[in-house]
Coordinates of C-alpha atoms in Angstrom, one line a residue:
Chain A
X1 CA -4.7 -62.0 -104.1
X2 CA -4.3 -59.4 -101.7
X3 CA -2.6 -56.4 -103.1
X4 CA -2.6 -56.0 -107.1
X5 CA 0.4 -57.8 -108.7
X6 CA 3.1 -55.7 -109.9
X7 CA 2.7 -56.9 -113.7
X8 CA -1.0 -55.0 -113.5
X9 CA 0.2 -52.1 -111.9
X10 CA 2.7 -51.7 -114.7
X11 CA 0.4 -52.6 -117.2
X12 CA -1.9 -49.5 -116.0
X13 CA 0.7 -47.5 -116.5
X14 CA 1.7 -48.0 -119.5
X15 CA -1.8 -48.0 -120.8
X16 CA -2.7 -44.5 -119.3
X17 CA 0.7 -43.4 -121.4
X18 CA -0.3 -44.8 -124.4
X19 CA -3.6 -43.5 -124.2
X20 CA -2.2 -40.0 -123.6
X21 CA -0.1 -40.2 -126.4
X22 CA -2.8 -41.9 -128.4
X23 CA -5.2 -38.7 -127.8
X24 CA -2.5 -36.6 -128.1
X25 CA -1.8 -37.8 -131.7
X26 CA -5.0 -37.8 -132.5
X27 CA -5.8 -34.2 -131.9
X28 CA -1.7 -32.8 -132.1
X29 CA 0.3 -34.6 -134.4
X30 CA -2.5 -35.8 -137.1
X31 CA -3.1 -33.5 -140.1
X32 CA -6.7 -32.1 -140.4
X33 CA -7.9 -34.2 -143.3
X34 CA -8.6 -32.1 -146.3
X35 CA -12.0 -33.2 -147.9
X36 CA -14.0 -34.2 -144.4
X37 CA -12.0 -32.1 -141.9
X38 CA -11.9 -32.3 -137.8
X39 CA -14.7 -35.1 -137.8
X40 CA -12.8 -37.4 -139.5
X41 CA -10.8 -37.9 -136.5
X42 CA -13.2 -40.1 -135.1
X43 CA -12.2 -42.6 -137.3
X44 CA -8.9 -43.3 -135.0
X45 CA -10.6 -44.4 -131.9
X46 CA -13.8 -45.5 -134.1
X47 CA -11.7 -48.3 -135.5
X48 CA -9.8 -48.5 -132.7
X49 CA -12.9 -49.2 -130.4
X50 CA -14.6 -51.5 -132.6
X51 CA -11.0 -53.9 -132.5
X52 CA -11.4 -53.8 -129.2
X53 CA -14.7 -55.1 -129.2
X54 CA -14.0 -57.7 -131.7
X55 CA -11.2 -58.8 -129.6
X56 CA -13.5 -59.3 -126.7
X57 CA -15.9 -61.3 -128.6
X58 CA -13.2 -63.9 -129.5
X59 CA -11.6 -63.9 -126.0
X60 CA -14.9 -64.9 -125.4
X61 CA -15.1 -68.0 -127.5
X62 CA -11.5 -69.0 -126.8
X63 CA -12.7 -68.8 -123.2
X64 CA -16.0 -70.6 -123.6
X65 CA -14.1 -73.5 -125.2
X66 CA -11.5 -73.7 -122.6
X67 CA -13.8 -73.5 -119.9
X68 CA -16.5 -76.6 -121.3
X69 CA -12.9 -78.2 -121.6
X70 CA -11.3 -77.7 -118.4
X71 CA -13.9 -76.8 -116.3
X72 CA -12.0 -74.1 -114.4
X73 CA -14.4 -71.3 -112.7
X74 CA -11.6 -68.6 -114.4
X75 CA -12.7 -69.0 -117.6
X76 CA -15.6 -67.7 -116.9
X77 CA -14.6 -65.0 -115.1
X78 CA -12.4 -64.4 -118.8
X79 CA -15.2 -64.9 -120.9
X80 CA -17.7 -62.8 -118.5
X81 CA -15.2 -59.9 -118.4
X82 CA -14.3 -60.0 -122.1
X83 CA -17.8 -60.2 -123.0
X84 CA -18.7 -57.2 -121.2
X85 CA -15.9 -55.1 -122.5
X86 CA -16.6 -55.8 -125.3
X87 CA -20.3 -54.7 -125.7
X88 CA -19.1 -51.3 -124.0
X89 CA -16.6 -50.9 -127.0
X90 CA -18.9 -52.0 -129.6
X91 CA -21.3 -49.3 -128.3
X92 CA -18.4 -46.6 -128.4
X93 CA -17.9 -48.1 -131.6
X94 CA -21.3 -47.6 -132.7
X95 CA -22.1 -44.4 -131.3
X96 CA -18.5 -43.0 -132.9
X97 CA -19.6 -43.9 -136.2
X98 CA -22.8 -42.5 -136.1
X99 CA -21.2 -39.0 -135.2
X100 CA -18.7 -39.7 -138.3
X101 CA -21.6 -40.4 -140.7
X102 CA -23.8 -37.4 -139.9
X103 CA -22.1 -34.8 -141.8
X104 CA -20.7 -37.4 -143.8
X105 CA -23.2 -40.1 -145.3
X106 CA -25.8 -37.1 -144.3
X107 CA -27.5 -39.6 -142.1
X108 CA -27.0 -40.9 -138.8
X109 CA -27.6 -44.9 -139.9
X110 CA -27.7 -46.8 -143.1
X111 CA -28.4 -50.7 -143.1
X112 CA -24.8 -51.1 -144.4
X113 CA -23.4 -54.9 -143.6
X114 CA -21.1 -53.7 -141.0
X115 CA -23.5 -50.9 -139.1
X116 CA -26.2 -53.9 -139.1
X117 CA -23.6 -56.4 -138.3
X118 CA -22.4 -54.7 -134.7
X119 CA -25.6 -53.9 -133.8
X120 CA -27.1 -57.2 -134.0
X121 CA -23.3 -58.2 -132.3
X122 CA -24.9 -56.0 -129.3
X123 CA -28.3 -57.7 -129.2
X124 CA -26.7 -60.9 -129.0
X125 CA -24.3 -60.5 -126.4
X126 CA -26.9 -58.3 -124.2
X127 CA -28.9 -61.6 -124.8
X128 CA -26.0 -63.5 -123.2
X129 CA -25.7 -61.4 -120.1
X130 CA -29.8 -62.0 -120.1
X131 CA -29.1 -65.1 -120.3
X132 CA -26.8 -65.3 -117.1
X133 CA -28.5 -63.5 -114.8
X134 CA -31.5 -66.1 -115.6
X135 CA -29.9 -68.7 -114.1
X136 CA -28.7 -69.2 -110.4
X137 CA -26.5 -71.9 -110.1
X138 CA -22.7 -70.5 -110.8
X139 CA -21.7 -74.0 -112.7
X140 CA -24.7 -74.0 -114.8
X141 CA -24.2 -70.6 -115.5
X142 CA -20.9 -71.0 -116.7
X143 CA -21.9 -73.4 -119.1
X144 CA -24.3 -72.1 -120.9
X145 CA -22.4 -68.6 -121.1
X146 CA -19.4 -70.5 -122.8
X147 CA -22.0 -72.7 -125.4
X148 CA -23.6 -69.5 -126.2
X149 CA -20.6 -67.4 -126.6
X150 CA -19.6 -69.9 -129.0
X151 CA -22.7 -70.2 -130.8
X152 CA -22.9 -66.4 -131.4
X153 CA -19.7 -65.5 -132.3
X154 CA -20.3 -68.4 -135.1
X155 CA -23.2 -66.6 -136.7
X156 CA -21.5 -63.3 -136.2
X157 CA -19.7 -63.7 -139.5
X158 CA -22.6 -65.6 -141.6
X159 CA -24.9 -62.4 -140.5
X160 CA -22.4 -60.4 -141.9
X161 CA -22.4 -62.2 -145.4
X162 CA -26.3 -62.4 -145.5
X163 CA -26.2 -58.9 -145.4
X164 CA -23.8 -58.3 -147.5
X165 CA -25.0 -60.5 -150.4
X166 CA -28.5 -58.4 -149.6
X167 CA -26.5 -55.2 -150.5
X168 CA -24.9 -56.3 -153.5
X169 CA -27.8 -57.4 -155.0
X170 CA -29.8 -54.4 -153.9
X171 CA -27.9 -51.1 -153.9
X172 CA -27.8 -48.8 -151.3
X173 CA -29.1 -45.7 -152.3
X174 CA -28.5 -43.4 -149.4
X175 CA -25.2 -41.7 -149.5
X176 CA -23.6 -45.6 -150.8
X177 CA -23.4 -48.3 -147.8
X178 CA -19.8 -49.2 -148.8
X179 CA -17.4 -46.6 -146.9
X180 CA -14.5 -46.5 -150.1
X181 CA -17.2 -44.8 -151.9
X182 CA -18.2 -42.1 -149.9
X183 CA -16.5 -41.0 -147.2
X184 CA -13.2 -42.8 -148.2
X185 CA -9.7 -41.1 -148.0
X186 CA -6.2 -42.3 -148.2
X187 CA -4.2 -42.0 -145.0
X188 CA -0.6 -39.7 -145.1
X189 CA 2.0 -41.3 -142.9
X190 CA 1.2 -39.2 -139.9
X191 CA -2.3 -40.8 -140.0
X192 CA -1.0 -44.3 -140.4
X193 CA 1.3 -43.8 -137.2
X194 CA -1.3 -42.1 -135.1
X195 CA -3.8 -44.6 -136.2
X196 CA -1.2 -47.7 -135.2
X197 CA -0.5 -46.2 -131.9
X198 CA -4.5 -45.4 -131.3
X199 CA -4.8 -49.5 -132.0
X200 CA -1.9 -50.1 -129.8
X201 CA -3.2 -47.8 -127.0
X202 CA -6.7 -49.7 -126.8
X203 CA -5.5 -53.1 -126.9
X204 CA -3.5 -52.4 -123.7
X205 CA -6.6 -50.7 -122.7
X206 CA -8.7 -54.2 -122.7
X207 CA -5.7 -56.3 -121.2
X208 CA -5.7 -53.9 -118.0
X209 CA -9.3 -54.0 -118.1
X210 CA -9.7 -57.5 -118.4
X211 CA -7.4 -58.3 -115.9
X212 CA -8.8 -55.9 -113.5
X213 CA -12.4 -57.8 -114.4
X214 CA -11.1 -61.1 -113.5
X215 CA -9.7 -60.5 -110.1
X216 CA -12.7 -58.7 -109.5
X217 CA -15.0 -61.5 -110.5
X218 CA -12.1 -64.1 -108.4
X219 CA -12.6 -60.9 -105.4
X220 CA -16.5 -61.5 -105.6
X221 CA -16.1 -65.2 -105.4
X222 CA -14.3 -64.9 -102.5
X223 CA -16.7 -62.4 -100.5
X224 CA -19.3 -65.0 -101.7
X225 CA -17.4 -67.7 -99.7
X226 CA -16.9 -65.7 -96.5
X227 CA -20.4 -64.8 -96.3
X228 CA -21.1 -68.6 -96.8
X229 CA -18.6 -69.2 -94.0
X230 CA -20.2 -66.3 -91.3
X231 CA -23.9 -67.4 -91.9
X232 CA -22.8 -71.0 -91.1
Chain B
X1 CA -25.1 -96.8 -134.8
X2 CA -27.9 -98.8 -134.9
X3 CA -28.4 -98.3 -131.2
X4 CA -28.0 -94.5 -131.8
X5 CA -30.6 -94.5 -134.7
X6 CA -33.0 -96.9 -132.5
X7 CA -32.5 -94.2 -129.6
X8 CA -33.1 -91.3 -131.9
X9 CA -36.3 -92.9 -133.5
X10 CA -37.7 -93.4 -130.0
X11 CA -37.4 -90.1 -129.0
X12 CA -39.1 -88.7 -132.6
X13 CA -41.6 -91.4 -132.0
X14 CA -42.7 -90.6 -128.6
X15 CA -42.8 -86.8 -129.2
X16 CA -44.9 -87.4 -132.2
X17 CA -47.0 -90.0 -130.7
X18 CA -47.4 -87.7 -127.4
X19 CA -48.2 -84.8 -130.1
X20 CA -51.1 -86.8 -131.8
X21 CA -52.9 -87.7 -128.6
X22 CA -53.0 -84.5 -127.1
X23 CA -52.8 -82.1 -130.1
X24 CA -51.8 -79.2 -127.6
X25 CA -48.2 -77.8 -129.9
X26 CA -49.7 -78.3 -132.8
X27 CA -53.2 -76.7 -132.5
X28 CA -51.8 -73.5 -130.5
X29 CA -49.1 -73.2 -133.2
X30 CA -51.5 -73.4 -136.1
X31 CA -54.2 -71.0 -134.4
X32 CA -51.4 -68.8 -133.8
X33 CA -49.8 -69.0 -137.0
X34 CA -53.5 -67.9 -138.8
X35 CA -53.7 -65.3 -136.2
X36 CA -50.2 -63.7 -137.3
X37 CA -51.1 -64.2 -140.9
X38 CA -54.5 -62.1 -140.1
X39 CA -53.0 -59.4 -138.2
X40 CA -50.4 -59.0 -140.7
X41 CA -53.5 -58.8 -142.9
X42 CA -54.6 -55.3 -141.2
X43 CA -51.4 -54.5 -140.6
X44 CA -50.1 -53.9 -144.0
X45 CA -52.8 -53.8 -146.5
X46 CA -52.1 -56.4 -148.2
X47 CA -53.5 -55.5 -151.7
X48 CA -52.1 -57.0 -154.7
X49 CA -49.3 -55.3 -155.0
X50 CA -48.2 -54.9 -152.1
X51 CA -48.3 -59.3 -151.7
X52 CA -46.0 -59.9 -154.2
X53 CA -43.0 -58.1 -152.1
X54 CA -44.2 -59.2 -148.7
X55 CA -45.3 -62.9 -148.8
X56 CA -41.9 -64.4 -148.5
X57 CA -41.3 -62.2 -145.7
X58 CA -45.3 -62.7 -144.1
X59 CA -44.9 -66.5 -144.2
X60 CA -41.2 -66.4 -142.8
X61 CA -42.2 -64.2 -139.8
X62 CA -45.2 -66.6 -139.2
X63 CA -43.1 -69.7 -139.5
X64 CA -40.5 -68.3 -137.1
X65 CA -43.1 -66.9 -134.0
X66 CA -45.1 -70.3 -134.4
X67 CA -41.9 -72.0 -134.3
X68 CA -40.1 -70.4 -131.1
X69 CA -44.0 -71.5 -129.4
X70 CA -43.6 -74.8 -130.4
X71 CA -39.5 -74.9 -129.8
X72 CA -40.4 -73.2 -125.9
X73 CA -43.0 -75.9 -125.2
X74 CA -41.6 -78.8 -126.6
X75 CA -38.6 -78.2 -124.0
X76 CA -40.7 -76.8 -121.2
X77 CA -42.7 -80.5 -121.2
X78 CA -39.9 -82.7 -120.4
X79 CA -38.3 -80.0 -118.0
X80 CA -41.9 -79.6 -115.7
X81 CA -43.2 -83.2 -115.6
X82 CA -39.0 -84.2 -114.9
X83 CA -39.5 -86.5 -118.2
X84 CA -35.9 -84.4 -118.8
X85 CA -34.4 -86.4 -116.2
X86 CA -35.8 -89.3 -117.2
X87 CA -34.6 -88.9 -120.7
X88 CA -31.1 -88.2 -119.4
X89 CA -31.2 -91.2 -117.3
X90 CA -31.4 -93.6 -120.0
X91 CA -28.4 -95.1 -120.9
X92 CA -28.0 -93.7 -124.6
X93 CA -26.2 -91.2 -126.4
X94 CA -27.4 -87.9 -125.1
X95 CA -26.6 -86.5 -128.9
X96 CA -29.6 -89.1 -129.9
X97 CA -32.2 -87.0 -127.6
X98 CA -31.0 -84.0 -129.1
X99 CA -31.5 -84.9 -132.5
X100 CA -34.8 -87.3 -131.7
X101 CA -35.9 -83.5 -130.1
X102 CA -34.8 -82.0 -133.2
X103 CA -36.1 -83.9 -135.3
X104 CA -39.7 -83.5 -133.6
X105 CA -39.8 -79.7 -134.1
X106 CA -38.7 -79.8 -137.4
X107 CA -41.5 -81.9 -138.1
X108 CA -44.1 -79.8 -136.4
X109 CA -43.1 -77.0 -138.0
X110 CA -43.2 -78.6 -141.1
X111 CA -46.8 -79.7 -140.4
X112 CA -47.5 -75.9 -139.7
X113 CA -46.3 -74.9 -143.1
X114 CA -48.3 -77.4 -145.0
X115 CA -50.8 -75.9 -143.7
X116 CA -50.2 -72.3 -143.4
X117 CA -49.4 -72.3 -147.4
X118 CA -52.7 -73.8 -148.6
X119 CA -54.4 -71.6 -146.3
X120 CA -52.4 -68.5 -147.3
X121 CA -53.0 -69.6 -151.1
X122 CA -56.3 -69.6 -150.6
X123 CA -56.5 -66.7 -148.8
X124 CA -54.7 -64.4 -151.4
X125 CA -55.8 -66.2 -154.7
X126 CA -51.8 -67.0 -155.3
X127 CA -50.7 -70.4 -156.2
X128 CA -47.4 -70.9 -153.7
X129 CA -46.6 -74.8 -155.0
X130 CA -45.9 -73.8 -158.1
X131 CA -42.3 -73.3 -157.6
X132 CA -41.2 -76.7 -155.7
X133 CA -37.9 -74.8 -155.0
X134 CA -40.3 -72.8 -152.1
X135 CA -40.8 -76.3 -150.3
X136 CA -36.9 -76.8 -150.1
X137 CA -36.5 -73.5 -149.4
X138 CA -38.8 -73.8 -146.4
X139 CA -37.1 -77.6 -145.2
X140 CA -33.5 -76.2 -145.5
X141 CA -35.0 -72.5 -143.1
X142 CA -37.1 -75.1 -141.1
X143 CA -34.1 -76.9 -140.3
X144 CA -31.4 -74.2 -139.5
X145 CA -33.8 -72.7 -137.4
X146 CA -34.8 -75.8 -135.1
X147 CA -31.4 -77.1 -135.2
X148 CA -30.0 -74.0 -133.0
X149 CA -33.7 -73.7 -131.4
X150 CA -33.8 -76.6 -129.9
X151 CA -30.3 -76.3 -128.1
X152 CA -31.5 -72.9 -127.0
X153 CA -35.0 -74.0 -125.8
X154 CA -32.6 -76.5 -123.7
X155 CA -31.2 -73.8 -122.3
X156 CA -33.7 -71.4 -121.7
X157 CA -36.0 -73.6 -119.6
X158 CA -33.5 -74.2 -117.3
X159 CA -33.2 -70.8 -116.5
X160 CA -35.3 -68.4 -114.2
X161 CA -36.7 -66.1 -117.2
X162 CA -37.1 -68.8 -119.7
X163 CA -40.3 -68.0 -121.6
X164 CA -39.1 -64.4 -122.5
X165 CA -35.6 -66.3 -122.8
X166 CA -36.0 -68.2 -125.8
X167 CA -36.8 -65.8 -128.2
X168 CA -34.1 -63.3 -127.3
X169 CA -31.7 -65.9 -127.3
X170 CA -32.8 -67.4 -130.5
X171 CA -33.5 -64.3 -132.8
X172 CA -29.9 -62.9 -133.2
X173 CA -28.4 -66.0 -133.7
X174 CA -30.7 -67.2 -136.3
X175 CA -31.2 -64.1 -138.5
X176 CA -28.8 -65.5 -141.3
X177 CA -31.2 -68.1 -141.6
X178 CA -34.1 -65.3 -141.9
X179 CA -32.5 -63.4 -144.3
X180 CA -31.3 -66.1 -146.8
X181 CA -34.7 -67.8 -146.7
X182 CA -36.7 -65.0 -147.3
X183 CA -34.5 -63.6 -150.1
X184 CA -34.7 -67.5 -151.2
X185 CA -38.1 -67.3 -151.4
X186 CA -39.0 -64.3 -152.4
X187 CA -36.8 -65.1 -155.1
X188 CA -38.5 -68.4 -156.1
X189 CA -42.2 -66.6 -155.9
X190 CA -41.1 -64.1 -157.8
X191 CA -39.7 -66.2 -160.6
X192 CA -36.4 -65.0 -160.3
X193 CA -33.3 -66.9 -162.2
X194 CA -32.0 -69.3 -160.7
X195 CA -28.0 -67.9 -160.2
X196 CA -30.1 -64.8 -157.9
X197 CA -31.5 -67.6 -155.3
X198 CA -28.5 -69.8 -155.7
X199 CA -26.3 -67.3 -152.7
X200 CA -29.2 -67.4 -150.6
X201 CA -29.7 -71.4 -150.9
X202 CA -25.4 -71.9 -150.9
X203 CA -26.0 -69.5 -147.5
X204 CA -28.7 -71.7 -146.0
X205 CA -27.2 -74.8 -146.5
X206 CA -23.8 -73.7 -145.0
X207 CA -26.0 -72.3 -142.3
X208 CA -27.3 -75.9 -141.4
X209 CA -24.5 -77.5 -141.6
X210 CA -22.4 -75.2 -139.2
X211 CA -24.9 -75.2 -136.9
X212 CA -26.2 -78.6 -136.8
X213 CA -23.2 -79.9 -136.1
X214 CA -22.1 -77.0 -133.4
X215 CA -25.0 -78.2 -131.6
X216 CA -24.2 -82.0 -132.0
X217 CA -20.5 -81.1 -130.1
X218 CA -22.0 -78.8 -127.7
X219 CA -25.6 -80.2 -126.8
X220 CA -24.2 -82.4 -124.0
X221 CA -22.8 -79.5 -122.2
X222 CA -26.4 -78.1 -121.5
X223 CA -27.7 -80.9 -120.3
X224 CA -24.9 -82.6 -118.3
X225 CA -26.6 -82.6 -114.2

């Protein structure tokens, strides 16, 4: 617990390389597309963020079900730290898009299913960090982080389809909610690769920082226990 | 079974029985339900024309703040006078209180909306029981909503914050709910054909059952001292 494992310092490394050849892809080696130009760009680590976040969200729920099973404090610490990084990357995710669909819906925001969707992702898991810091007791806490984790990520997908059958019957009529009608393009291979290896960069980019989350939550534990110990 | 059901109907029974001596839920929830109706009222004008878009979505708003007052207080009871405790101490299926609790809200807000829509009809000179579908449409919302609210309300007054809690908690999670019955609704009062409500109905019912049974796996869990 002492000094970082090896594993994690490898695993940093290799994730500050991907990321460098990630962004170096992005602005080097990918063509400018044609019809959008330079801003379309965004879209690599615009996708690439919001994966993230959606991988957070289910580590989440994976980690809310094995902690009301098992009981172990680390889940938590999982869920807690997956949870968090993936509200930041939502956000990027959010704020990305918005900069794509200035100059390209002509508006900053549209109530399209998936805009609404991830924003009403970010209310409810800034509701679940509300949530925690409500209550004091670390075991109670835990428990009703992992039953709410589980309960939003559930309605995640029905929100999504409310919306969506709201759009379809009503059609958007700024700049057309649906990105394959406005805004869409067809990726050359030098896209495709630079888009896999953006993907590939950011989901080493939440294991390091997961990890690095957990063994600071376990770190914080432990302070917790030595003050414990000196006040005694 | 039978000792579940016996369980469950105590538990409905002594909220309801509790409810009709002191009348405290469902008087605050009914005065407050008028009060939203009224400010809506001045809020947005609601002329003739401007009602027949906005009812469904008027009544829905009403029957969802009423509801997360009654939901908040129907918890915050048992947790201040330890009648939580004493619940839990009893040696039944702790699924049984949940759904006895359940059960309770769904009834009070039930007894809201039966009185919120004659009062509303009369109000605005439109007839809302003439489409029966609105009445399912308003058991099937009524029942998503206090099926996830009442495992959240057992959260939230355990927790420091928990009168600001419940709402925030409860309002992302239950927006599906929102959405498909106000389209529902709007749908019905608006004499829409039937395949354009059917989604919204298919939605809600999926909703419930989801839900209502998440919360029957996971309601021991927030209880468990």
């Amino acid at each position: 617990m002492k000094s970082q494992p090896r594993l994690l310092i490898g695993l940093d490394v290799v994730t500050v390389l991907v990321m460098a050849v990630a962004t170096y892809m992005v602005f080097g080696y990918a063509p400018i597309e044609r019809v959008m130009g330079a801003v379309q760009k965004v879209f690599y680590f615009h996708v690439a963020a919001g994966w993230v976040g959606m991988l957070g969200f289910l580590a989440a729920v994976v980690a809310g079900v094995a902690y009301l099973v098992s009981r172990k404090p680390v889940w938590d610490l999982v869920g807690l730290g997956a949870i968090e990084i993936g509200l930041t990357f939502m956000l990027i995710n959010i704020i990305t898009g918005s900069i794509w669909a200035r100059p390209i819906w002509n508006t900053w925001w549209t109530w399209d299913p998936r805009l609404t969707t991830a924003t009403i992702m970010e209310l409810l898991y800034a509701a679940y960090l509300m949530l925690r810091q409500g209550i004091e007791d670390p075991e109670r806490r835990a428990r009703f982080g992992a039953v709410y984790a589980i309960i939003g990520f559930i309605s995640v997908p029905l929100t999504f389809f409310s919306i969506r059958i709201y759009r379809t019957i009503h059609p958007v009529v700024i700049g057309g909610g649906d990105p394959t009608v406005s805004g869409s393009f067809s990726m050359t291979p030098a896209m495709g690769a630079t888009f896999a290896v953006s993907l590939v960069a950011f989901s080493f980019l939440f294991a390091s920082l997961l990890w690095h989350r957990i063994r600071l939550g376990q770190l914080g534990a432990r302070v917790e226990q030595m003050k414990l110990k000196l006040t005694e | 079974m039978r000792g579940f059901l016996r369980a469950l109907g105590a538990v409905v029974w002594k909220d309801l029985a509790a409810e009709l001596r002191s009348r405290e839920l469902l008087s605050s929830m009914l005065v407050f339900a008028l009060l939203v109706i009224f400010i809506f009222n001045f809020a947005l004008e609601l002329d003739a024309v401007a009602r027949a878009n906005v009812t469904s979505g008027v009544l829905w708003v009403t029957f969802v703040f009423a509801g997360t007052l009654g939901l908040n207080r129907s918890l915050a009871v048992e947790k201040d006078r330890g009648c939580l405790d004493g619940l839990l101490l009893a040696p039944v299926d702790r699924t049984a209180i949940y759904f006895g609790k359940a059960i309770a809200n769904l009834v009070f807000m039930l007894v809201v909306a039966a009185i919120v829509l004659p009062v509303y009809s009369i109000l605005y000179n439109v007839n809302l029981f003439a489409q029966g579908g609105l009445l399912w449409v308003i058991f099937l919302g009524a029942e998503g909503y206090t099926a996830v609210g009442t495992l959240l309300a057992a959260m939230a007054v355990q927790a420091r914050t928990r009168d600001i809690l419940l709402p925030i908690l409860l309002f992302p999670v239950v927006i599906p709910v929102l959405v498909a019955a106000v389209k529902a609704s709007s749908g019905y009062l608006q004499r829409l054909p039937m395949e354009e409500i059917l989604p919204w109905l298919q939605l809600l019912l999926a909703y419930d059952v989801i839900f209502t049974s998440i919360a029957f796996m996971v309601f021991e869990s927030v209880v468990e001292e």
